[in-house]
mmCIF file of C-alpha atoms in Angstrom:
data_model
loop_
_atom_site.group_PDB
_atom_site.id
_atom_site.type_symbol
_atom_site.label_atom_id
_atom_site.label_comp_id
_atom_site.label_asym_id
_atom_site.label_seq_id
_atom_site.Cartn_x
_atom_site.Cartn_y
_atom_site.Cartn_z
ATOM 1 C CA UNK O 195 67.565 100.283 73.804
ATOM 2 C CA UNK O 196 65.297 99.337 76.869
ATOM 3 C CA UNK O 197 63.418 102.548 78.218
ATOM 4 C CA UNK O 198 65.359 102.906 81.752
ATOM 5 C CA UNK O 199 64.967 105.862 84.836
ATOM 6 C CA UNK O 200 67.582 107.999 85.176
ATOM 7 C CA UNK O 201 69.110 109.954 88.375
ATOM 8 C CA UNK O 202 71.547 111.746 89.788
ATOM 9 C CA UNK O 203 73.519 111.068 92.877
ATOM 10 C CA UNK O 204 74.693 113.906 95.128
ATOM 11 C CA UNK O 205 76.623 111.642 97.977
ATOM 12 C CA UNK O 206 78.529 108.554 97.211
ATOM 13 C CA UNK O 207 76.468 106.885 100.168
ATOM 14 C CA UNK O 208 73.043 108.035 98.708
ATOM 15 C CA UNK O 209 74.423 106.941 95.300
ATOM 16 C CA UNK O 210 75.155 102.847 96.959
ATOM 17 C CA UNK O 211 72.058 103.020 98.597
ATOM 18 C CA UNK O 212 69.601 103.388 95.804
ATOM 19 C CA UNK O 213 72.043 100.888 93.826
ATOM 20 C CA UNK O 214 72.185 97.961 96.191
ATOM 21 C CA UNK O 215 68.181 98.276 97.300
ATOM 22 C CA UNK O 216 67.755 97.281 93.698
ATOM 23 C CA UNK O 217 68.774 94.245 91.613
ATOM 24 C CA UNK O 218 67.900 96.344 88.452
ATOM 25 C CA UNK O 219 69.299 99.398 88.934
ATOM 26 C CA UNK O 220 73.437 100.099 88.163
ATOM 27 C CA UNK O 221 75.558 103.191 88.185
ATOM 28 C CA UNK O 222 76.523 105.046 85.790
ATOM 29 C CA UNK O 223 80.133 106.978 85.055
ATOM 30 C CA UNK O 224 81.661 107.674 81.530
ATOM 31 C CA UNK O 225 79.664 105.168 80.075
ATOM 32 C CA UNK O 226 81.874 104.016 77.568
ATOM 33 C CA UNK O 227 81.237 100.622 77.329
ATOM 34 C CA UNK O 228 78.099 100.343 79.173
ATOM 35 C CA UNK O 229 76.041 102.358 77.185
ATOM 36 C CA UNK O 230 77.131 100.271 73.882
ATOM 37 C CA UNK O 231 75.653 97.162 75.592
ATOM 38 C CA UNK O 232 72.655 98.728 76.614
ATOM 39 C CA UNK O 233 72.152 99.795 73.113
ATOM 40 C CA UNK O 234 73.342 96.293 71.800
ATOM 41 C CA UNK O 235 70.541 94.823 73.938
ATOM 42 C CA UNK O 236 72.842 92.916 76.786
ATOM 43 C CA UNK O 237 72.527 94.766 79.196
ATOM 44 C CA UNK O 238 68.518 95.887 80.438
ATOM 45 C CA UNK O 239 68.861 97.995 83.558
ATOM 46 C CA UNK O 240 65.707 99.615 84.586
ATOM 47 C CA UNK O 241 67.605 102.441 86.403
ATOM 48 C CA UNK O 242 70.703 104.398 86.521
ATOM 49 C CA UNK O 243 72.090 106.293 88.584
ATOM 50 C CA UNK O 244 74.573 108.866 87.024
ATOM 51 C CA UNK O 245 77.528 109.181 89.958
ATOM 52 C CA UNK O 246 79.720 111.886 87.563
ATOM 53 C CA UNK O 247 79.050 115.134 89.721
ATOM 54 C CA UNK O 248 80.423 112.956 92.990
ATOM 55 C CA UNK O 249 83.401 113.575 94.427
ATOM 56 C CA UNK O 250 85.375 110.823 93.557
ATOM 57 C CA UNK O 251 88.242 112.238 90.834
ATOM 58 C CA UNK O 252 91.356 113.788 91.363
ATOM 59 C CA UNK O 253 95.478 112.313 92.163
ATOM 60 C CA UNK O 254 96.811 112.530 94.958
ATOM 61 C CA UNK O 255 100.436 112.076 95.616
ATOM 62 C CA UNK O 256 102.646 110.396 98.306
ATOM 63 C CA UNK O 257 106.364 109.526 98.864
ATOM 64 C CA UNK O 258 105.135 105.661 98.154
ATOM 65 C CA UNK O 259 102.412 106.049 96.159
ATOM 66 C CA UNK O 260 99.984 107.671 93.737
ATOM 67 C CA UNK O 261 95.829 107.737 94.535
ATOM 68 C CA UNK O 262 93.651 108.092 91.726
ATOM 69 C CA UNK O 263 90.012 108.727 92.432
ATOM 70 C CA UNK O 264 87.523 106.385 90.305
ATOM 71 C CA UNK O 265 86.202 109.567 88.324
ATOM 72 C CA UNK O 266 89.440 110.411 87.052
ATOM 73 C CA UNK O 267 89.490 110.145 83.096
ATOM 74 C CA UNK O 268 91.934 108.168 81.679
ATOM 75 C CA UNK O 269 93.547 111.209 79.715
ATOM 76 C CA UNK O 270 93.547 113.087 83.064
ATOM 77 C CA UNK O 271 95.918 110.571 84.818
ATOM 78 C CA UNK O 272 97.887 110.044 81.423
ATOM 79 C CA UNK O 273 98.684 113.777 81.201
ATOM 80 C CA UNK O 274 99.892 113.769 85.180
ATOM 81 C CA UNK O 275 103.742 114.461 85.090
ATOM 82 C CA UNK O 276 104.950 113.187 88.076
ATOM 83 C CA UNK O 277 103.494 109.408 87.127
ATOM 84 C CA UNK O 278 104.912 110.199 83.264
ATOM 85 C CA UNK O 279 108.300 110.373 85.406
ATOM 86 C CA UNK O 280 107.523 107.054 87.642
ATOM 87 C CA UNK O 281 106.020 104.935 86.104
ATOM 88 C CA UNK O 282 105.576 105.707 82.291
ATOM 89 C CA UNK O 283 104.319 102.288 81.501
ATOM 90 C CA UNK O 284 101.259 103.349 83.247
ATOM 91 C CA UNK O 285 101.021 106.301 80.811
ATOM 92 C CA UNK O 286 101.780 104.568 77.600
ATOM 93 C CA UNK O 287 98.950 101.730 78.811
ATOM 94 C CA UNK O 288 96.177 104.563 78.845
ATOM 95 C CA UNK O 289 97.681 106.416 75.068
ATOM 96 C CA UNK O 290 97.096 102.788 73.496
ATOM 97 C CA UNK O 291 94.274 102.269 75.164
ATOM 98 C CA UNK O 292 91.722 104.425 73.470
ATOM 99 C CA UNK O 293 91.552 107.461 71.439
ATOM 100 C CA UNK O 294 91.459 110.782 72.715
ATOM 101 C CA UNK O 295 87.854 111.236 72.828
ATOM 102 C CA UNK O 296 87.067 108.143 74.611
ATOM 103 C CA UNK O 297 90.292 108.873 77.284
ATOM 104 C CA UNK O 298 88.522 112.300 77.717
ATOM 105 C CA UNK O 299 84.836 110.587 78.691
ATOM 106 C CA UNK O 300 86.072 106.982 80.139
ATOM 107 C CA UNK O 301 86.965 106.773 84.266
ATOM 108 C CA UNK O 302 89.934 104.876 85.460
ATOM 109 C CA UNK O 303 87.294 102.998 87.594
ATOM 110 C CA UNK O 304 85.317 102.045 84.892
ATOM 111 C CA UNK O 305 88.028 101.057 82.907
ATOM 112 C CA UNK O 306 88.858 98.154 85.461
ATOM 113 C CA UNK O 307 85.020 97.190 84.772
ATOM 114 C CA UNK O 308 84.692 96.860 81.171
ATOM 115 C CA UNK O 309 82.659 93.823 79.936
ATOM 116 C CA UNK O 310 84.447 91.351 77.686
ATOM 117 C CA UNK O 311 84.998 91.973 74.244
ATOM 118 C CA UNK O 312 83.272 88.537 72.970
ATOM 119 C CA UNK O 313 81.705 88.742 69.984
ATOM 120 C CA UNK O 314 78.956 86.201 70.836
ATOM 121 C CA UNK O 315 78.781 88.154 74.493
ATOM 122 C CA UNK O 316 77.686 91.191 73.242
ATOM 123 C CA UNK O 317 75.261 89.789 70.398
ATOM 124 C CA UNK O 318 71.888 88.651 71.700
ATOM 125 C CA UNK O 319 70.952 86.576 68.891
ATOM 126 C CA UNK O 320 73.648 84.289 70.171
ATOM 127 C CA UNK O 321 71.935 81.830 72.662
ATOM 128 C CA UNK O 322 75.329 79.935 73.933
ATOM 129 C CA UNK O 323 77.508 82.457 75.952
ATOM 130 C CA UNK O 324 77.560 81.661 79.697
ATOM 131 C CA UNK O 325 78.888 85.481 80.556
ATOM 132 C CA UNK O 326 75.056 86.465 79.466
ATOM 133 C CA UNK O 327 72.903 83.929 80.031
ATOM 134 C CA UNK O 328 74.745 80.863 82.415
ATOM 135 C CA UNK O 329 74.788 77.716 81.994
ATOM 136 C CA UNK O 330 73.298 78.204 77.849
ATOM 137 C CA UNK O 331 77.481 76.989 76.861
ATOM 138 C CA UNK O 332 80.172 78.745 75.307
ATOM 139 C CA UNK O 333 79.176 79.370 71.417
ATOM 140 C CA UNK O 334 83.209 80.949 71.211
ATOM 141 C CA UNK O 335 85.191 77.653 71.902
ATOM 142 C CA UNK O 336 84.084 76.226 69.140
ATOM 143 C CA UNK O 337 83.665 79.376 66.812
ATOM 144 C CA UNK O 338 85.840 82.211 65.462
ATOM 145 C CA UNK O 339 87.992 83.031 68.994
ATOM 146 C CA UNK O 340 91.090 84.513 67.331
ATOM 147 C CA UNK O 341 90.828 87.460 70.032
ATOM 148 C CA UNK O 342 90.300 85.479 73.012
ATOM 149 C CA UNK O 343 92.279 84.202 75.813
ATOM 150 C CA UNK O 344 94.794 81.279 76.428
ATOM 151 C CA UNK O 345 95.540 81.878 80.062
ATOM 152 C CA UNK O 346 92.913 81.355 83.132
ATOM 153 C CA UNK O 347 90.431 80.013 80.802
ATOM 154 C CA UNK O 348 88.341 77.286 81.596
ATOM 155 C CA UNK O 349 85.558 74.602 79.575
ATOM 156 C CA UNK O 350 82.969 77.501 80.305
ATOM 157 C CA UNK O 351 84.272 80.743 78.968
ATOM 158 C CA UNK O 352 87.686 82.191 77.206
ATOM 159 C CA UNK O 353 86.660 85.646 77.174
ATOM 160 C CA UNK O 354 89.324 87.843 77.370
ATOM 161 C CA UNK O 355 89.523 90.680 79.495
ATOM 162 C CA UNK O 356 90.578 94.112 77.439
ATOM 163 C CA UNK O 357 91.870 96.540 79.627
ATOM 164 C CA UNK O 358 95.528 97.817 78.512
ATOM 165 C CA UNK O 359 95.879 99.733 81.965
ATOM 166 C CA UNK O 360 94.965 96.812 84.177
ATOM 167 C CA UNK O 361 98.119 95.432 82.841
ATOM 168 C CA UNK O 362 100.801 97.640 84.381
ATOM 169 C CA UNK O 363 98.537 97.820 87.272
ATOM 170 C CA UNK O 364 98.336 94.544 88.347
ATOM 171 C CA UNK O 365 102.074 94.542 87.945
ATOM 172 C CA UNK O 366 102.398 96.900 90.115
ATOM 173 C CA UNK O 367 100.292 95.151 92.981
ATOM 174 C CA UNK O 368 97.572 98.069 92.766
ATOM 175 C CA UNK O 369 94.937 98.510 95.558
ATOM 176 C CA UNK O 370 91.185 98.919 94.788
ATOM 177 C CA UNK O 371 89.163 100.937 97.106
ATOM 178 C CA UNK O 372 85.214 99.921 97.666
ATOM 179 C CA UNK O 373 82.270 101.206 99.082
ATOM 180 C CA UNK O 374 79.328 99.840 100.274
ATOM 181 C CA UNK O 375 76.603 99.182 102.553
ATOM 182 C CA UNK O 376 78.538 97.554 104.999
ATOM 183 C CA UNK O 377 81.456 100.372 104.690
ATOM 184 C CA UNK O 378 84.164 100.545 103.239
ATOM 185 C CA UNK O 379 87.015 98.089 101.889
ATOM 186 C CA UNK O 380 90.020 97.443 99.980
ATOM 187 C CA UNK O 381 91.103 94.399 97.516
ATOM 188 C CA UNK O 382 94.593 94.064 95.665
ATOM 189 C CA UNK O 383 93.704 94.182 92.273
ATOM 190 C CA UNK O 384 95.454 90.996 91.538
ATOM 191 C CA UNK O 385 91.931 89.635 93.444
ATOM 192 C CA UNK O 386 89.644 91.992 91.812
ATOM 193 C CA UNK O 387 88.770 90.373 88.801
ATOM 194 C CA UNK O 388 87.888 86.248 88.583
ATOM 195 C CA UNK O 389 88.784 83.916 85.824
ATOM 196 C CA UNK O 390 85.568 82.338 84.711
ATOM 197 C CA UNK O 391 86.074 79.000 86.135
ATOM 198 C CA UNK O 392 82.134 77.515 85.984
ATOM 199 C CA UNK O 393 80.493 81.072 86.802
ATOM 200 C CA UNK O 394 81.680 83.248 83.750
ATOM 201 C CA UNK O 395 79.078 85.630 84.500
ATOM 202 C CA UNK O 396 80.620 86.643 88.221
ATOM 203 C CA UNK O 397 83.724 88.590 86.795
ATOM 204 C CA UNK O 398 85.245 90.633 90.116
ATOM 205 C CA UNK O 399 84.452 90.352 93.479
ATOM 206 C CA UNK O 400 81.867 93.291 93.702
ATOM 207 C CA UNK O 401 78.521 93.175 95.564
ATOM 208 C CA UNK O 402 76.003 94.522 93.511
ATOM 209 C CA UNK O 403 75.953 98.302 94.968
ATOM 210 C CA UNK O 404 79.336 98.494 95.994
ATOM 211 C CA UNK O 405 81.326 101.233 94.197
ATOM 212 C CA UNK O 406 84.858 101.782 93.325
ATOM 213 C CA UNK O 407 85.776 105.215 95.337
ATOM 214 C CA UNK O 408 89.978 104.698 93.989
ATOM 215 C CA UNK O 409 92.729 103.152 92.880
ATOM 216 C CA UNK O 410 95.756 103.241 94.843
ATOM 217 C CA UNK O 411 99.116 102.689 92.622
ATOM 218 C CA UNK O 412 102.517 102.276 94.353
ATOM 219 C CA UNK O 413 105.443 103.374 93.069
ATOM 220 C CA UNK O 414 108.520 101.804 92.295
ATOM 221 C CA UNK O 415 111.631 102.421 93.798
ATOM 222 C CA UNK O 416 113.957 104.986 92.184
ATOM 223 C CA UNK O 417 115.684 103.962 88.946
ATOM 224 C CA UNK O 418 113.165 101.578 87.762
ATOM 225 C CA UNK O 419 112.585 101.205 84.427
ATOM 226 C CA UNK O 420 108.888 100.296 82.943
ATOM 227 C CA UNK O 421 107.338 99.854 79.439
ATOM 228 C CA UNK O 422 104.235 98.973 77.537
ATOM 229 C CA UNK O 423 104.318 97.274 74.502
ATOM 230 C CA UNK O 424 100.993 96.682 72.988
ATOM 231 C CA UNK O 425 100.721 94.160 69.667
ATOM 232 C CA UNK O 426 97.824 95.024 67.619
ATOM 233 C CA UNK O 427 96.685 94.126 63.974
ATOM 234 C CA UNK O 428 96.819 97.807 62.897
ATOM 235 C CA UNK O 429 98.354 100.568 64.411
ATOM 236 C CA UNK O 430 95.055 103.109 65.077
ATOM 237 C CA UNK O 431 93.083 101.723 67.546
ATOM 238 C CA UNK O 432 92.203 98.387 68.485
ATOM 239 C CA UNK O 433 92.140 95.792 71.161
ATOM 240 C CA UNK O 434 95.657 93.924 72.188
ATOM 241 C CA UNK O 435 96.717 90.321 70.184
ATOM 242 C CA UNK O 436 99.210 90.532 73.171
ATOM 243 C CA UNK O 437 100.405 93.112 75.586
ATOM 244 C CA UNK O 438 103.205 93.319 78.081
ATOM 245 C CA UNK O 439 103.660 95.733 80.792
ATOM 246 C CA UNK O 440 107.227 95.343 82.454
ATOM 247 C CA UNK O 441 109.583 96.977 85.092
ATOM 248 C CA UNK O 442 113.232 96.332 86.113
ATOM 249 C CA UNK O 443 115.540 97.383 88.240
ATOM 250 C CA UNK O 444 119.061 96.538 87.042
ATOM 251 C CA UNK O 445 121.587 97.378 89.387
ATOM 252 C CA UNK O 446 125.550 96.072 88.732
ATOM 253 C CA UNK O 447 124.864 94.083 86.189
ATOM 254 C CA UNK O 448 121.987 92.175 87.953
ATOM 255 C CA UNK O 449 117.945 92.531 88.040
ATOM 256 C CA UNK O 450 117.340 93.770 91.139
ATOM 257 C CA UNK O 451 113.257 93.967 91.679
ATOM 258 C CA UNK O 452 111.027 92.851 88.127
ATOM 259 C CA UNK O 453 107.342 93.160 87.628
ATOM 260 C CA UNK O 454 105.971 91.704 84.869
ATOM 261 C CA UNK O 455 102.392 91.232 83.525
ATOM 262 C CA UNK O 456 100.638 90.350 80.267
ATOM 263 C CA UNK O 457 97.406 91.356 78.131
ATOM 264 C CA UNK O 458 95.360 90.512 75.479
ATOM 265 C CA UNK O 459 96.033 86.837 76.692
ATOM 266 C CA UNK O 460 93.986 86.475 80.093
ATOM 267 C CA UNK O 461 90.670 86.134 81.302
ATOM 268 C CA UNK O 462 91.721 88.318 83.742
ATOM 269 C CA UNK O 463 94.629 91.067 83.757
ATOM 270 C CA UNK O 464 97.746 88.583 83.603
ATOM 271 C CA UNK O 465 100.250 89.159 86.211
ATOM 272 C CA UNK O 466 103.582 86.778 85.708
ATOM 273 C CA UNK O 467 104.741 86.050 89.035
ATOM 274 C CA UNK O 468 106.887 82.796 87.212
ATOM 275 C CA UNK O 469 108.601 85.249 85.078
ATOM 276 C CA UNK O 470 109.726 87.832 87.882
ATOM 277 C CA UNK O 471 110.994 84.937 89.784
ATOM 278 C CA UNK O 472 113.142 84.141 86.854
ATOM 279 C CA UNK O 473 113.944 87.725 86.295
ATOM 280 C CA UNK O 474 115.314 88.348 89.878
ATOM 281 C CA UNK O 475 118.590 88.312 90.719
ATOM 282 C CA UNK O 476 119.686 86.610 87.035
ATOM 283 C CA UNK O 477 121.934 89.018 84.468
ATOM 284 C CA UNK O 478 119.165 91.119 81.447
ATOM 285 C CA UNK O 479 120.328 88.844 78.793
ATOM 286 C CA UNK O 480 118.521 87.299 75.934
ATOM 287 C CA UNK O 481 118.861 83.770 77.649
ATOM 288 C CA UNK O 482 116.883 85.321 80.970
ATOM 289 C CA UNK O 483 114.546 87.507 78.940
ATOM 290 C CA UNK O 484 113.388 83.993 77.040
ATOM 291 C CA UNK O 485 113.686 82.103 79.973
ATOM 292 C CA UNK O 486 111.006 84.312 82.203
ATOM 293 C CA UNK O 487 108.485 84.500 78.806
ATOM 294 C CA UNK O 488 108.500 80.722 78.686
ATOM 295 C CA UNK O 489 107.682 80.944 82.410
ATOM 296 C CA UNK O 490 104.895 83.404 81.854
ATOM 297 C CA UNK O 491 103.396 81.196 79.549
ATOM 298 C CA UNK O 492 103.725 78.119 81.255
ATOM 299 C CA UNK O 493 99.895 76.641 81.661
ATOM 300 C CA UNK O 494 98.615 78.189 78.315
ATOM 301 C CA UNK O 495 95.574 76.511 76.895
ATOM 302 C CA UNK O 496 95.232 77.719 73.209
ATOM 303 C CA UNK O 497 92.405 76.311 70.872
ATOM 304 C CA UNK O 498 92.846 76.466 67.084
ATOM 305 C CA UNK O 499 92.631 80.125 66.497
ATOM 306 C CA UNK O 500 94.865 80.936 69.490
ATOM 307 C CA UNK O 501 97.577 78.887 69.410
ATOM 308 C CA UNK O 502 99.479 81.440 67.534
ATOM 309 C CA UNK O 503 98.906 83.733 70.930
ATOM 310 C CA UNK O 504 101.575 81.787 72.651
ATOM 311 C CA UNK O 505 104.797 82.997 70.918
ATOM 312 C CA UNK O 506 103.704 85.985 70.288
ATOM 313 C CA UNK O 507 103.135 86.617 73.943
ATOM 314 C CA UNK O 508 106.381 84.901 74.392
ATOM 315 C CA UNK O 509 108.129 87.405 72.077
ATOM 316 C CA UNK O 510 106.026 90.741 73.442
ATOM 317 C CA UNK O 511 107.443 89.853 76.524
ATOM 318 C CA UNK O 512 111.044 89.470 75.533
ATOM 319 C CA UNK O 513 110.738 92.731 73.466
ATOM 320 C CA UNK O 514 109.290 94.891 76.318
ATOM 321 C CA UNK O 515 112.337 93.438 78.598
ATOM 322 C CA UNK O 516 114.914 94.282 76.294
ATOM 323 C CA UNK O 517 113.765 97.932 76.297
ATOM 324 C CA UNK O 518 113.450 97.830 79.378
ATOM 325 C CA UNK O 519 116.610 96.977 79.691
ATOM 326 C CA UNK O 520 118.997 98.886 77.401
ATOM 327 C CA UNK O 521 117.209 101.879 78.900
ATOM 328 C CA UNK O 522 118.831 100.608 81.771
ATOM 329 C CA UNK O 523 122.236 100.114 80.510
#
């Protein structure tokens, strides 16, 4: 590991001061992921700037929604009841997630900014990887890329992007809350992250020095129904073959409101607007459950060691419905 400076912040404005004056200096939280690269040689910043005594944990509830401050560990807003009772899918995102000891040190801020889990990203000895070093190629498309990603990829990069809570998150239209320099704003995490298009290496819209102060989560209207279902080569930990974080509302006989998103498929956190439009208003039956999957997957672009991604997807998604849906019945 590079030798870096190390400091504490005492005010979230002191703490995106120092950060954005610099070009080689970056904040730290839980460090979960960061700290791995740094060690793996990938990432080199000469400073950081430790913002875990700041104020910025804690859940706050509403009548319409749920606030989670960026410093809030992932166990922390697992083990809150009242959004166990609302919206468990976001609870059974952040058990699969991680184990225990990581939920207890990793923030729900940082969680939305873990680096891809590329295997020729995080080793240096591979020159072609456009994430690291752009415009060098993409040494994945034509090497082992059996955990990569078959939607929002592009002839630069099919990194995938790992986060299990992102999932029900961007299915539930989530709101990220930024500071800065210029003040403060907010950006629907369904525009938080970027696909790679031709500048892999720019993965979310922050300025460097801007901070994530919160994540705002609304809540579903009463009797919705949500699950995570998380496919996975072995059952202890490990990243998502395919995830799918759904929620209906089946009223009569008829799905009344649907939200519907996928992992372990995306460049980005995967949310299936096609599918809910299927979903709405159309009976929970088998024919409607495979009818919005083959929408969600509509624009797929699987290499070799992917291709096998698409059904599986297809049938993650039809499995979380169903749940869904006889918990409904």
């Amino acid at each position: 590991m590079q030798p870096f400076e190390y400091t504490r912040a005492t005010a979230a404005d002191q703490a995106v001061a120092v950060v954005s004056a610099d070009p080689g200096t970056s904040f730290l939280a839980g460090g979960t992921t960061q700290l791995d690269l740094m060690k793996d040689g990938v990432l080199r910043p000469e400073r950081l700037v430790d913002i875990t005594g700041l104020p910025l944990g804690g859940i706050t509830h509403t009548g319409s929604a749920v606030r989670v401050g960026a410093l809030t560990t992932m166990e922390e807003l697992a083990a809150d009841g009242p959004l166990r009772e609302r919206l468990p899918f976001v609870r059974e995102s952040l058990l699969l997630g991680a184990s225990t000891q990581l939920r207890n040190m990793a923030t729900i801020g940082g969680n939305l900014l873990q680096r891809a889990r590329c295997r020729y990203f995080r080793d240096p000895s591979v020159p072609a990887c456009n994430k690291r070093a752009p415009g060098s190629g993409c040494a994945a498309i034509d090497g082992i890329h059996r955990m990569h990603a078959i939607l929002g990829t592009s002839d630069h990069c099919i990194a995938l992007h790992a986060s299990d809570v992102a999932v029900p998150l961007v299915a539930l239209d989530a709101v990220v809350h930024i500071q800065g320099m210029d003040g403060t704003r907010s950006v629907p995490l369904t525009g938080f992250h970027l696909p790679p298009g031709d500048t892999p290496h720019v993965e979310n819209v922050l300025r460097h020095g801007e901070l994530i102060t919160a994540v705002e989560i609304p809540l579903l209207p009463e009797g919705t129904r949500s699950h995570y279902l998380k496919v996975r080569d072995r059952v202890s930990y490990e990243f998502a073959l395919t995830s799918a974080g759904v929620a209906l509302l089946v009223d009569d006989g008829v799905i009344r409101e649907a939200r519907t998103a996928l992992g372990g498929v995306g460049t980005v956190p995967w949310r299936c607007r096609g599918a809910e439009d299927v979903l709405r208003g159309a009976p929970p039956t088998a024919d409607t459950f495979r009818a919005a999957a083959e929408a969600a997957l509509e624009g797929a672009r699987p290499l070799p060691g992917t291709a096998f991604k698409v059904e599986l997807a297809r049938r993650t998604l039809v499995r979380a419905l169903e749940t869904v849906a006889g918990a409904s019945a």
